[in-house]
Coordinates of C-alpha atoms in Angstrom, one line a residue:
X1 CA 20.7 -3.6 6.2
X2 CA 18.7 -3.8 3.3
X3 CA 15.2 -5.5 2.9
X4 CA 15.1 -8.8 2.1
X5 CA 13.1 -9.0 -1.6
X6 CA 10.8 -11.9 -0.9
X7 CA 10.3 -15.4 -1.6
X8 CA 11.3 -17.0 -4.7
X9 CA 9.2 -18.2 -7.7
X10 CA 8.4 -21.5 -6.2
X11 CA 8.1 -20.5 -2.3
X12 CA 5.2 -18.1 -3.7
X13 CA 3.7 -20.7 -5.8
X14 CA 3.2 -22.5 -2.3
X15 CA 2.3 -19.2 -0.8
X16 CA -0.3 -18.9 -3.5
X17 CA -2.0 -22.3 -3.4
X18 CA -4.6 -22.3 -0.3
X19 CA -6.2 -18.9 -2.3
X20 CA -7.5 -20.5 -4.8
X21 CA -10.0 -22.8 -2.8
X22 CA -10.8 -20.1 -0.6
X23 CA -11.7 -17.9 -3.6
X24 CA -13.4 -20.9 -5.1
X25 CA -16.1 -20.9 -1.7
X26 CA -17.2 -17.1 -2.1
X27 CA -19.0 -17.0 -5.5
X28 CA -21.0 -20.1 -4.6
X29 CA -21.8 -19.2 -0.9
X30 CA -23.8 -15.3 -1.8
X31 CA -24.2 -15.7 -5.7
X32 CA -25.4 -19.9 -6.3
X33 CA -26.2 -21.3 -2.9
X34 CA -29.5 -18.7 -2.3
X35 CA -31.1 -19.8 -5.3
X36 CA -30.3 -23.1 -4.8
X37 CA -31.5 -23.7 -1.2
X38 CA -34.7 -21.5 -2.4
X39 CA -35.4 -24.1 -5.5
X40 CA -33.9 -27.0 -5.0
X41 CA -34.3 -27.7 -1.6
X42 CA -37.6 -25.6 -1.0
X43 CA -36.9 -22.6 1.5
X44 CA -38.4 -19.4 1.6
X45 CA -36.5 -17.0 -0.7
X46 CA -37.1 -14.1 2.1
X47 CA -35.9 -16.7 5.1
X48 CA -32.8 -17.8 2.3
X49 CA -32.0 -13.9 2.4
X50 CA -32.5 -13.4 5.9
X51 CA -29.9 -16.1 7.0
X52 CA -27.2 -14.9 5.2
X53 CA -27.6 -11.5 6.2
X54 CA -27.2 -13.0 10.1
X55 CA -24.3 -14.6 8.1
X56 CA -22.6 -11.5 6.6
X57 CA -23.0 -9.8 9.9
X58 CA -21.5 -12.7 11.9
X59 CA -18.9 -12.5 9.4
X60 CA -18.1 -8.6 9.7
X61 CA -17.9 -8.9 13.6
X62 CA -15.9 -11.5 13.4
X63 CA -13.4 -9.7 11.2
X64 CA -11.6 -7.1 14.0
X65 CA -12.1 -10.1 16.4
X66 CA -10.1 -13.0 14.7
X67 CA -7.5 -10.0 13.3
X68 CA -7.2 -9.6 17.3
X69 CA -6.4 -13.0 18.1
X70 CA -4.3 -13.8 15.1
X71 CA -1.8 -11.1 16.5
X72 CA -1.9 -12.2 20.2
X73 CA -2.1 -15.7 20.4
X74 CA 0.6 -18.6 19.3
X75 CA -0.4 -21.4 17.8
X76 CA 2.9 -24.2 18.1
X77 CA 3.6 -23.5 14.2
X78 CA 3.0 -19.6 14.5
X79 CA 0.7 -16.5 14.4
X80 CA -0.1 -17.2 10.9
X81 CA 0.4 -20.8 10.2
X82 CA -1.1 -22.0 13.1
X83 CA -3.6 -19.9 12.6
X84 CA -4.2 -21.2 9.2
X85 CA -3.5 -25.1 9.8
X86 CA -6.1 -25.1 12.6
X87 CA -8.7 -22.9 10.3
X88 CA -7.9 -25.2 7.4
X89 CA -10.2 -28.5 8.2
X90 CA -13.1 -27.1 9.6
X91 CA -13.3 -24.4 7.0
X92 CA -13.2 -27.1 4.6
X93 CA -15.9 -29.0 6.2
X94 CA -18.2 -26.4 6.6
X95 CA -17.9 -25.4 2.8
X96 CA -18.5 -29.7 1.8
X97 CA -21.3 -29.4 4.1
X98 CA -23.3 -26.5 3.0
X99 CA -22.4 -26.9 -0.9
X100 CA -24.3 -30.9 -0.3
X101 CA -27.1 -30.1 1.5
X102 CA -29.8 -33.3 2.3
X103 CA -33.2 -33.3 0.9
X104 CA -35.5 -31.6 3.2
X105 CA -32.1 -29.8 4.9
X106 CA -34.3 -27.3 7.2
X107 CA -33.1 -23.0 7.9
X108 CA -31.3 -24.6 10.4
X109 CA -29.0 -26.1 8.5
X110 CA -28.1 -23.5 6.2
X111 CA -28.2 -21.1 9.2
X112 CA -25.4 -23.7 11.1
X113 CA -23.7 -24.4 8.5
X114 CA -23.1 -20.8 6.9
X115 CA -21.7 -19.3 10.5
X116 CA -19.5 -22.2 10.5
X117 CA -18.1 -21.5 7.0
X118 CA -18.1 -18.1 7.8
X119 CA -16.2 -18.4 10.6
X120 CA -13.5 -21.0 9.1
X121 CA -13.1 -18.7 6.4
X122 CA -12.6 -15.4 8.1
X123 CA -9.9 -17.5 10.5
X124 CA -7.9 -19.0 7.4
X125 CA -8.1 -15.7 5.0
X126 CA -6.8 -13.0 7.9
X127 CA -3.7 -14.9 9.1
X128 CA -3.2 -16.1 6.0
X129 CA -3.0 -12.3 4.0
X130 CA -1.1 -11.2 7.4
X131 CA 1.1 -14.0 6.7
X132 CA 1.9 -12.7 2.8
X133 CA 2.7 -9.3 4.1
X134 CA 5.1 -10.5 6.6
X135 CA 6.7 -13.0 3.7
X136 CA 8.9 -9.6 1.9
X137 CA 10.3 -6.3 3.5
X138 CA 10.9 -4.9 0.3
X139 CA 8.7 -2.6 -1.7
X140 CA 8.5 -4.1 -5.2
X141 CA 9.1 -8.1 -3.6
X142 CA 5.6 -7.4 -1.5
X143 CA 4.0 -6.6 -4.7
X144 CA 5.1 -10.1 -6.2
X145 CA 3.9 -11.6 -3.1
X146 CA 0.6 -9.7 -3.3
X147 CA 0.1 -10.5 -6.6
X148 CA 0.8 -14.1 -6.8
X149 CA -2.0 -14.6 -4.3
X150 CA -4.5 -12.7 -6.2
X151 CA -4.1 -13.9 -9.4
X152 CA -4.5 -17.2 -8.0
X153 CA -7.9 -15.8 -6.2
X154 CA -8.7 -15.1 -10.1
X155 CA -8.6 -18.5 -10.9
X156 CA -10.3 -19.8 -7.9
X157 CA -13.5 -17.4 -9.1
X158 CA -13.2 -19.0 -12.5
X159 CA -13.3 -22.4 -11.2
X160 CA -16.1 -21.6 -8.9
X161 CA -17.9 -20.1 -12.3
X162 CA -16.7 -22.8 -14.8
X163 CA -17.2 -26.4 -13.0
X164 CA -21.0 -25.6 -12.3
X165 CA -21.8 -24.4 -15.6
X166 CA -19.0 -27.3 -17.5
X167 CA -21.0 -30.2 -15.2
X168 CA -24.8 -29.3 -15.9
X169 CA -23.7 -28.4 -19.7
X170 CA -22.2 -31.8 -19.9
X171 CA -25.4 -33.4 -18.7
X172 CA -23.3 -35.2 -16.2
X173 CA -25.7 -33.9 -13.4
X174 CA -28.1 -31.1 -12.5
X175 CA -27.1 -27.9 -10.0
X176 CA -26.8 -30.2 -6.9
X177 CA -24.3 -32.5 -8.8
X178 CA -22.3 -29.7 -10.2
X179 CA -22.1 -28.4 -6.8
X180 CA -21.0 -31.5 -5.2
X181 CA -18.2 -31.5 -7.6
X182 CA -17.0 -28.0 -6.0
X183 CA -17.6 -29.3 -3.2
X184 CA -15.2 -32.1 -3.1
X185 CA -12.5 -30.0 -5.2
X186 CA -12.4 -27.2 -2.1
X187 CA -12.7 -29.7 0.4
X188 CA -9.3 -31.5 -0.5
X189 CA -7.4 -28.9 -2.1
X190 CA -8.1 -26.6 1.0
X191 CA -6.0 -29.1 3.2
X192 CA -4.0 -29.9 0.8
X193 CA -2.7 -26.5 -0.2
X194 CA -2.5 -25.0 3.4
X195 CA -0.1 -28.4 4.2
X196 CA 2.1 -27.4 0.9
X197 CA 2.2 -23.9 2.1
X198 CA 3.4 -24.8 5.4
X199 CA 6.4 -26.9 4.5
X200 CA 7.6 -24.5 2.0
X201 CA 7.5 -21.5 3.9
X202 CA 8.6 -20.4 7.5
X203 CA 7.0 -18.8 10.2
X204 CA 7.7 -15.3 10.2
X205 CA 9.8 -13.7 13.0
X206 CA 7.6 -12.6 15.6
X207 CA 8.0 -9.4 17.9
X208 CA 9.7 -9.5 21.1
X209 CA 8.1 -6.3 22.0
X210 CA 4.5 -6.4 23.5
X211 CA 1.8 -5.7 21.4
X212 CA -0.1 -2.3 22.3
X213 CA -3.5 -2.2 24.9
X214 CA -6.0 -1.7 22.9
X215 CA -6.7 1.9 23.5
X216 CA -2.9 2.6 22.1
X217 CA -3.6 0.3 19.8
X218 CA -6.8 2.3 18.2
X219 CA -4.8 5.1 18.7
X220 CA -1.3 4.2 16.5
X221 CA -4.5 2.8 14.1
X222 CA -5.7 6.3 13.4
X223 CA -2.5 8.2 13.9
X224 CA -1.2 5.9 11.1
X225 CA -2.0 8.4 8.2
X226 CA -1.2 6.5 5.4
X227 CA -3.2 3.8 6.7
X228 CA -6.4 6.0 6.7
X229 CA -6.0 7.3 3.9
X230 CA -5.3 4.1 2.1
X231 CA -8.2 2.7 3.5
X232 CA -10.8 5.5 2.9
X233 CA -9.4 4.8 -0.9
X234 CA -10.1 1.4 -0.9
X235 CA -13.6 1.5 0.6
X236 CA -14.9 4.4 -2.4
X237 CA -13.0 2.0 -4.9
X238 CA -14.6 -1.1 -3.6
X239 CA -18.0 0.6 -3.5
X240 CA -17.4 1.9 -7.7
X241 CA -16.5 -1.7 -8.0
X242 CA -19.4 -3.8 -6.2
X243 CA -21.5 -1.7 -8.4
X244 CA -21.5 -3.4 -11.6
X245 CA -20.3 -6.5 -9.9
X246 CA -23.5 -6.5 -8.6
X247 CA -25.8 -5.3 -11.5
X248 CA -23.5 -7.2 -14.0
X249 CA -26.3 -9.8 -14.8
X250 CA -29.2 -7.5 -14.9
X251 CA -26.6 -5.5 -17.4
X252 CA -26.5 -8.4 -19.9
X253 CA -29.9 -9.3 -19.8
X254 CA -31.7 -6.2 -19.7
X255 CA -30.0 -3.5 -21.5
X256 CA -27.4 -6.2 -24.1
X257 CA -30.7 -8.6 -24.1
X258 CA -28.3 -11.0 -24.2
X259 CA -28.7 -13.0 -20.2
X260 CA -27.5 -16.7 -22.7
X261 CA -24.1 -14.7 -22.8
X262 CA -23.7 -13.4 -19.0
X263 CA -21.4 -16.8 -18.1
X264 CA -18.8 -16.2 -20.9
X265 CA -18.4 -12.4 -20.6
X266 CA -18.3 -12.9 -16.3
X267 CA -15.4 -15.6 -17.2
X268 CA -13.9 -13.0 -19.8
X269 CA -13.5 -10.5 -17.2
X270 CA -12.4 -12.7 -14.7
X271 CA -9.7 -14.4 -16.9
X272 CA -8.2 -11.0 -18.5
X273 CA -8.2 -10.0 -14.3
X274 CA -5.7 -12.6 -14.5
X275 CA -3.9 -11.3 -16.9
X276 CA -4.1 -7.7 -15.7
X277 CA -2.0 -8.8 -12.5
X278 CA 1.2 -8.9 -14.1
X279 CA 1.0 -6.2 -15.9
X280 CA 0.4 -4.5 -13.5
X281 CA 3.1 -5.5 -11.1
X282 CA 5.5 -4.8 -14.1
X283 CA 4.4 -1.4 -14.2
X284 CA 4.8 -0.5 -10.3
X285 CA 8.4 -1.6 -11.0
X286 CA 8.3 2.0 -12.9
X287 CA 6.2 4.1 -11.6
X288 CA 5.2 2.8 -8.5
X289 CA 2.2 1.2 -6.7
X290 CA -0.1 3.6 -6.2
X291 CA 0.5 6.0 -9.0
X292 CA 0.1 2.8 -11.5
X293 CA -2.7 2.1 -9.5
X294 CA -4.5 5.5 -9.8
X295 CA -4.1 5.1 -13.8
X296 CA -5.9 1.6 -13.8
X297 CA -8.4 3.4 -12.2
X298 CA -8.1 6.0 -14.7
X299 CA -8.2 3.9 -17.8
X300 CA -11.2 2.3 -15.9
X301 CA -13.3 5.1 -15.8
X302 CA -12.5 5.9 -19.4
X303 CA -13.8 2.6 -20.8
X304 CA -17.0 3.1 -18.3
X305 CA -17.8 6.2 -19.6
X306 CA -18.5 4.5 -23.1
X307 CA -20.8 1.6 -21.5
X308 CA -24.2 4.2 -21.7
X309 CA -23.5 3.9 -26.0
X310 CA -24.1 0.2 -25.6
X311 CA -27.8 -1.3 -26.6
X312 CA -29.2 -4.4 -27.3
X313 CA -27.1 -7.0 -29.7
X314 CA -23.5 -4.8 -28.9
X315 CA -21.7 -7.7 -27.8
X316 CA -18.4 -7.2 -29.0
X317 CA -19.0 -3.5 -27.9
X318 CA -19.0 -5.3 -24.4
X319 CA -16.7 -7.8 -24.9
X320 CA -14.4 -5.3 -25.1
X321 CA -15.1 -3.6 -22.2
X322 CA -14.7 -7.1 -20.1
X323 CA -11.4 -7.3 -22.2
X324 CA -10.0 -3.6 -20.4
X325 CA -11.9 -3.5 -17.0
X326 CA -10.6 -7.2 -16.2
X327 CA -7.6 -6.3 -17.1
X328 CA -7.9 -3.0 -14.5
X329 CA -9.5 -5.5 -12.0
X330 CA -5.7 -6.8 -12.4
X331 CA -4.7 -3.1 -10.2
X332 CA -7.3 -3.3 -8.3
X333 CA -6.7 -6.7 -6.5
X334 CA -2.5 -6.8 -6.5
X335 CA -1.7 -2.9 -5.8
X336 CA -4.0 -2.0 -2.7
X337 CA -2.6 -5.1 -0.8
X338 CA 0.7 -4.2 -1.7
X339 CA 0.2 -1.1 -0.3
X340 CA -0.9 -2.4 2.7
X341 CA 1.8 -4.2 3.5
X342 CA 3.8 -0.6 3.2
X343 CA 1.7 1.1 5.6
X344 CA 1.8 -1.4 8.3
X345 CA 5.6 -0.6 8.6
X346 CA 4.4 3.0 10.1
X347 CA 2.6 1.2 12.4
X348 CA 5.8 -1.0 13.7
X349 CA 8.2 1.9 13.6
X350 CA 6.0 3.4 16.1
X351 CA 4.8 0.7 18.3
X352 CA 7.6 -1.9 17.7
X353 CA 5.3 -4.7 16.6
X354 CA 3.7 -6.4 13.5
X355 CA 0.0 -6.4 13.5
X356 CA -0.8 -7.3 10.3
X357 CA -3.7 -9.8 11.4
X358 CA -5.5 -6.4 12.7
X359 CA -4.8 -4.8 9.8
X360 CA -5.8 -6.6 7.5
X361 CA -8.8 -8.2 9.4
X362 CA -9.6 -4.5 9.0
X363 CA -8.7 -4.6 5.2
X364 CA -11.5 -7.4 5.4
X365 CA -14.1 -5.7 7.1
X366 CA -13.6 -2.8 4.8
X367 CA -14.4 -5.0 1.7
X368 CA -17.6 -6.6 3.0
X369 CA -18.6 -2.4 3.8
X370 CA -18.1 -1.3 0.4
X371 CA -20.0 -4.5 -1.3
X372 CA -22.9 -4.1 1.4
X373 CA -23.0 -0.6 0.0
X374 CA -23.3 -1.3 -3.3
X375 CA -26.4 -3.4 -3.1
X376 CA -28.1 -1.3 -0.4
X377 CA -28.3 1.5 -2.4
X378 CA -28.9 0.2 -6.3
X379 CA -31.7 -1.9 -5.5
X380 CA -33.7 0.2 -3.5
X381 CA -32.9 3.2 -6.3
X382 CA -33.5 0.9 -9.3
X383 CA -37.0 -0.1 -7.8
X384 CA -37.8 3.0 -7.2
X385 CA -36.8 3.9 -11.0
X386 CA -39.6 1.2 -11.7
X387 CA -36.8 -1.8 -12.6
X388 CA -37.7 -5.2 -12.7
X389 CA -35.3 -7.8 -12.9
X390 CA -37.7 -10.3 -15.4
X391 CA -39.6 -7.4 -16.9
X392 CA -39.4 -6.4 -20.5
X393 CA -39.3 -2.7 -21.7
X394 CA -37.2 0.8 -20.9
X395 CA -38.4 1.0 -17.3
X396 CA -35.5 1.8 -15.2
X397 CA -33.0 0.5 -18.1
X398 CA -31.8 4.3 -17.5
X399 CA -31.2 4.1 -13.7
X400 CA -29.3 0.2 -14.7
X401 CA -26.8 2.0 -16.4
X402 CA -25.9 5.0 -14.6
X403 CA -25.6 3.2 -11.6
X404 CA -23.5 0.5 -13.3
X405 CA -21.4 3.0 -15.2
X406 CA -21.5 6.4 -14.7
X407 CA -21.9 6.5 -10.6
X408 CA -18.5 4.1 -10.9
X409 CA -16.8 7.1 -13.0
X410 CA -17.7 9.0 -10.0
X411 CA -16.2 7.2 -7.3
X412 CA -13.3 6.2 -8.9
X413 CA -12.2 9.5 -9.5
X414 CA -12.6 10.3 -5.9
X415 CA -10.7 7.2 -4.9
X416 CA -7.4 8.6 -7.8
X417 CA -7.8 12.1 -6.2
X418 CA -6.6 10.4 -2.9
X419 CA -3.8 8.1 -3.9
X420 CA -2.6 10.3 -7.2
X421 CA 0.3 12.2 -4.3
X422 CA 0.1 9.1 -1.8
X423 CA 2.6 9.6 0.7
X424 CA 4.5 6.4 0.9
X425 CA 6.0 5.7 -2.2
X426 CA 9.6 3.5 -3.1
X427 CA 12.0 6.2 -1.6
X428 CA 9.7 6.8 1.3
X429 CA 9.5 3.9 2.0
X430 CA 13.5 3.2 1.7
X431 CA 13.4 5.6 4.6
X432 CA 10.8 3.9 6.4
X433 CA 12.8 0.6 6.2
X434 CA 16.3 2.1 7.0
X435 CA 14.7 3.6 10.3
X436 CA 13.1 0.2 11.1
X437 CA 16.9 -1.4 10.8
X438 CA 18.5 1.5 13.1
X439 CA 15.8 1.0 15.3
X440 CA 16.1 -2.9 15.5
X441 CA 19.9 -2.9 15.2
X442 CA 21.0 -0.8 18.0
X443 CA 21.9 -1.8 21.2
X444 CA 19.6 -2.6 23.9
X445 CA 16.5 -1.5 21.3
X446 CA 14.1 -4.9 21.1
X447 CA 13.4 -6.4 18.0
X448 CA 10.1 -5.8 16.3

């Protein structure tokens, strides 16, 4: 019995529609809101840190946990669209209440309202990526599914970047107006999309064969080789990649003198990331996901290596280097998850289930690690180099770009070495799948 491909063009669209107002409540809650709720409303900038670090650690524990209960527990639509219909509202809530704060809104607040948010997020985004694996069988159809979704998280980060910066250049409003617009755009669409998604799609056929203890369970999690290995991949990746994502501004102002152009060369990079996903998808068809993976990387680290030639006034130098890594950023969204949806097929061959909200609550927790370490180790190293972020002169400029460029070069290459011979490629995984249908087809054998 062959795999069925996927959805078609108009069931993915559906698919496809609640990412984008999730996307659109990332940027705003760790890149805007902090200097917001430090200027606007008057908190402390240190007790504005401080809270969203209790935040981002709420968030990574809740990862494994909500991954947990998204496998085990049945909601009357489903694992995963139960899950997300009853994460849907008070996600949406939580992001309309902590992108309009009152005047005078108190740590409290923020710290309320952020776990709340947090929380809503983490339980819409886990079943909801479980629920996209689950969608196609096939190799190349998960990759469609895969990529539909993160192209459409593309756009949600450009509408999170552009309807700030469009309302305050319009002079319709200040940053509290502009983010009252977002907030009212996530908080219907979020609903909204989630509802459309759940009338198009179905429920995905769930296992009639108990779900592992978790001690088995851990264990089928590390004996699952391709799993580890992916993962390990994705973390170094993620870390070369929430480098400059993190030093991207201080790039533009500091070493380009150019911080008036950081907003159109962030959307430039985001918007070719759009492009890139295609492309990208078209090329697995050839040579497979994580061989065309490893040579976005590739290409990537090429075009970084140029980025220490740049000085000040070389915009179109970095223009085109937003042009090429966005387009690589393409990869580096649609591939991995594709991939992911692969490797969880070792995991039900051997235990007879799906648990894809585990794995990819895992997935999740992996992403926050690598971003956490990109910022714990560049600032510390670029104050120690003597950087300062409103300073003027060459102090540090050096440490700026190796860590944005060079140390990236580094990683990636670590992160190709591992997925260049990846295991499970199109005819491994053709076996995979025939020896999940023998398994499931013959007699007396339960159903995963």
């Amino acid at each position: 019995m062959a795999p069925a491909p996927g959805p078609s063009w108009g069931h993915l669209a559906a698919y496809a529609g609640p990412a984008l107002p999730l996307a659109a409540l990332t940027l705003p809650l760790y890149v805007i809101l902090p200097s917001y709720y430090a200027g606007a409303i008057g908190l402390p900038l240190a007790q504005v840190g401080f809270i969203l670090l209790i935040v981002r650690l709420a968030d990574a524990i809740s990862d494994p946990l909500v991954g947990l209960a998204a496998d085990r527990f049945h909601p009357p639509l489903g694992r995963r669209r139960g899950w997300l219909a009853l994460a849907a509202l008070p996600a949406a809530l939580a992001a309309f209440m902590i992108l309009t704060p009152p005047d005078g809104a108190s740590w409290v607040y923020l710290l309320g309202w952020g776990l709340a948010l947090s929380l809503g997020y983490t339980a819409a985004i886990i079943p909801y990526t479980a629920w996209g694996a689950e969608l196609a069988d096939d190799y190349h159809g998960r990759s469609r599914v895969a990529g539909a979704r993160e192209g459409m998280v593309l756009v949600g980060t450009l509408v999170a970047i552009s309807v700030p910066a469009l309302v305050e250049a319009s002079g319709a409003g200040d940053q509290g107006d502009a983010l009252a617009v977002l907030a009212w755009l996530v908080a219907l669409a979020l609903p909204l999309t989630v509802m459309l998604a759940i009338r198009a799609l179905p429920e995905p056929a769930e296992p009639t064969r108990a779900l592992p203890g978790l001690r088995q369970g851990l264990a089928h999690l590390a004996a699952n080789r391709p799993f580890v290995r992916l993962l390990v991949a994705f973390v170094v990746n993620g870390f070369a990649n929430g480098l400059p994502a993190t030093l991207f501004l201080f790039f533009v102002a500091r070493v380009l003198e150019a911080p008036q152009m950081q907003g159109p060369f962030l959307f430039l990079y985001f918007f070719c990331g759009i492009a890139g996903v295609p492309l990208w998808i078209a090329v697995s068809k050839r040579l497979g996901k994580h061989r065309s993976w490893s040579f976005a990387m590739l290409g990537a680290c090429a075009i970084f290596a140029l980025v220490p030639l740049l000085g000040p006034g070389d915009l179109a130098g970095f223009a085109a280097i937003c042009v090429l890594t966005g387009l690589a950023l393409g990869a580096d969204l649609a591939l991995p998850s594709a991939i992911q949806a692969d490797v969880i097929d070792v995991d039900r061959l051997a235990t007879g289930s799906r648990r894809s909200g585990l794995y990819f609550a895992l997935w999740g927790l992996a992403t926050k690690l690598s971003l956490a370490l990109a910022v714990g180790l560049a600032f510390p190293l670029l104050d120690l180099a003597g950087f300062v972020a409103e300073g003027t002169g060459d102090s540090g400029l050096g440490m700026l770009v190796a860590l944005y460029a060079l140390v990236p070069v580094g990683l990636k290459l670590v992160a190709i070495a591992l997925m260049w011979n990846f295991p499970l490629d199109a005819g491994a995984h053709a076996e995979l799948a025939r020896s999940l249908a023998a398994r499931d087809e013959a007699p007396g054998r339960p159903l995963a």
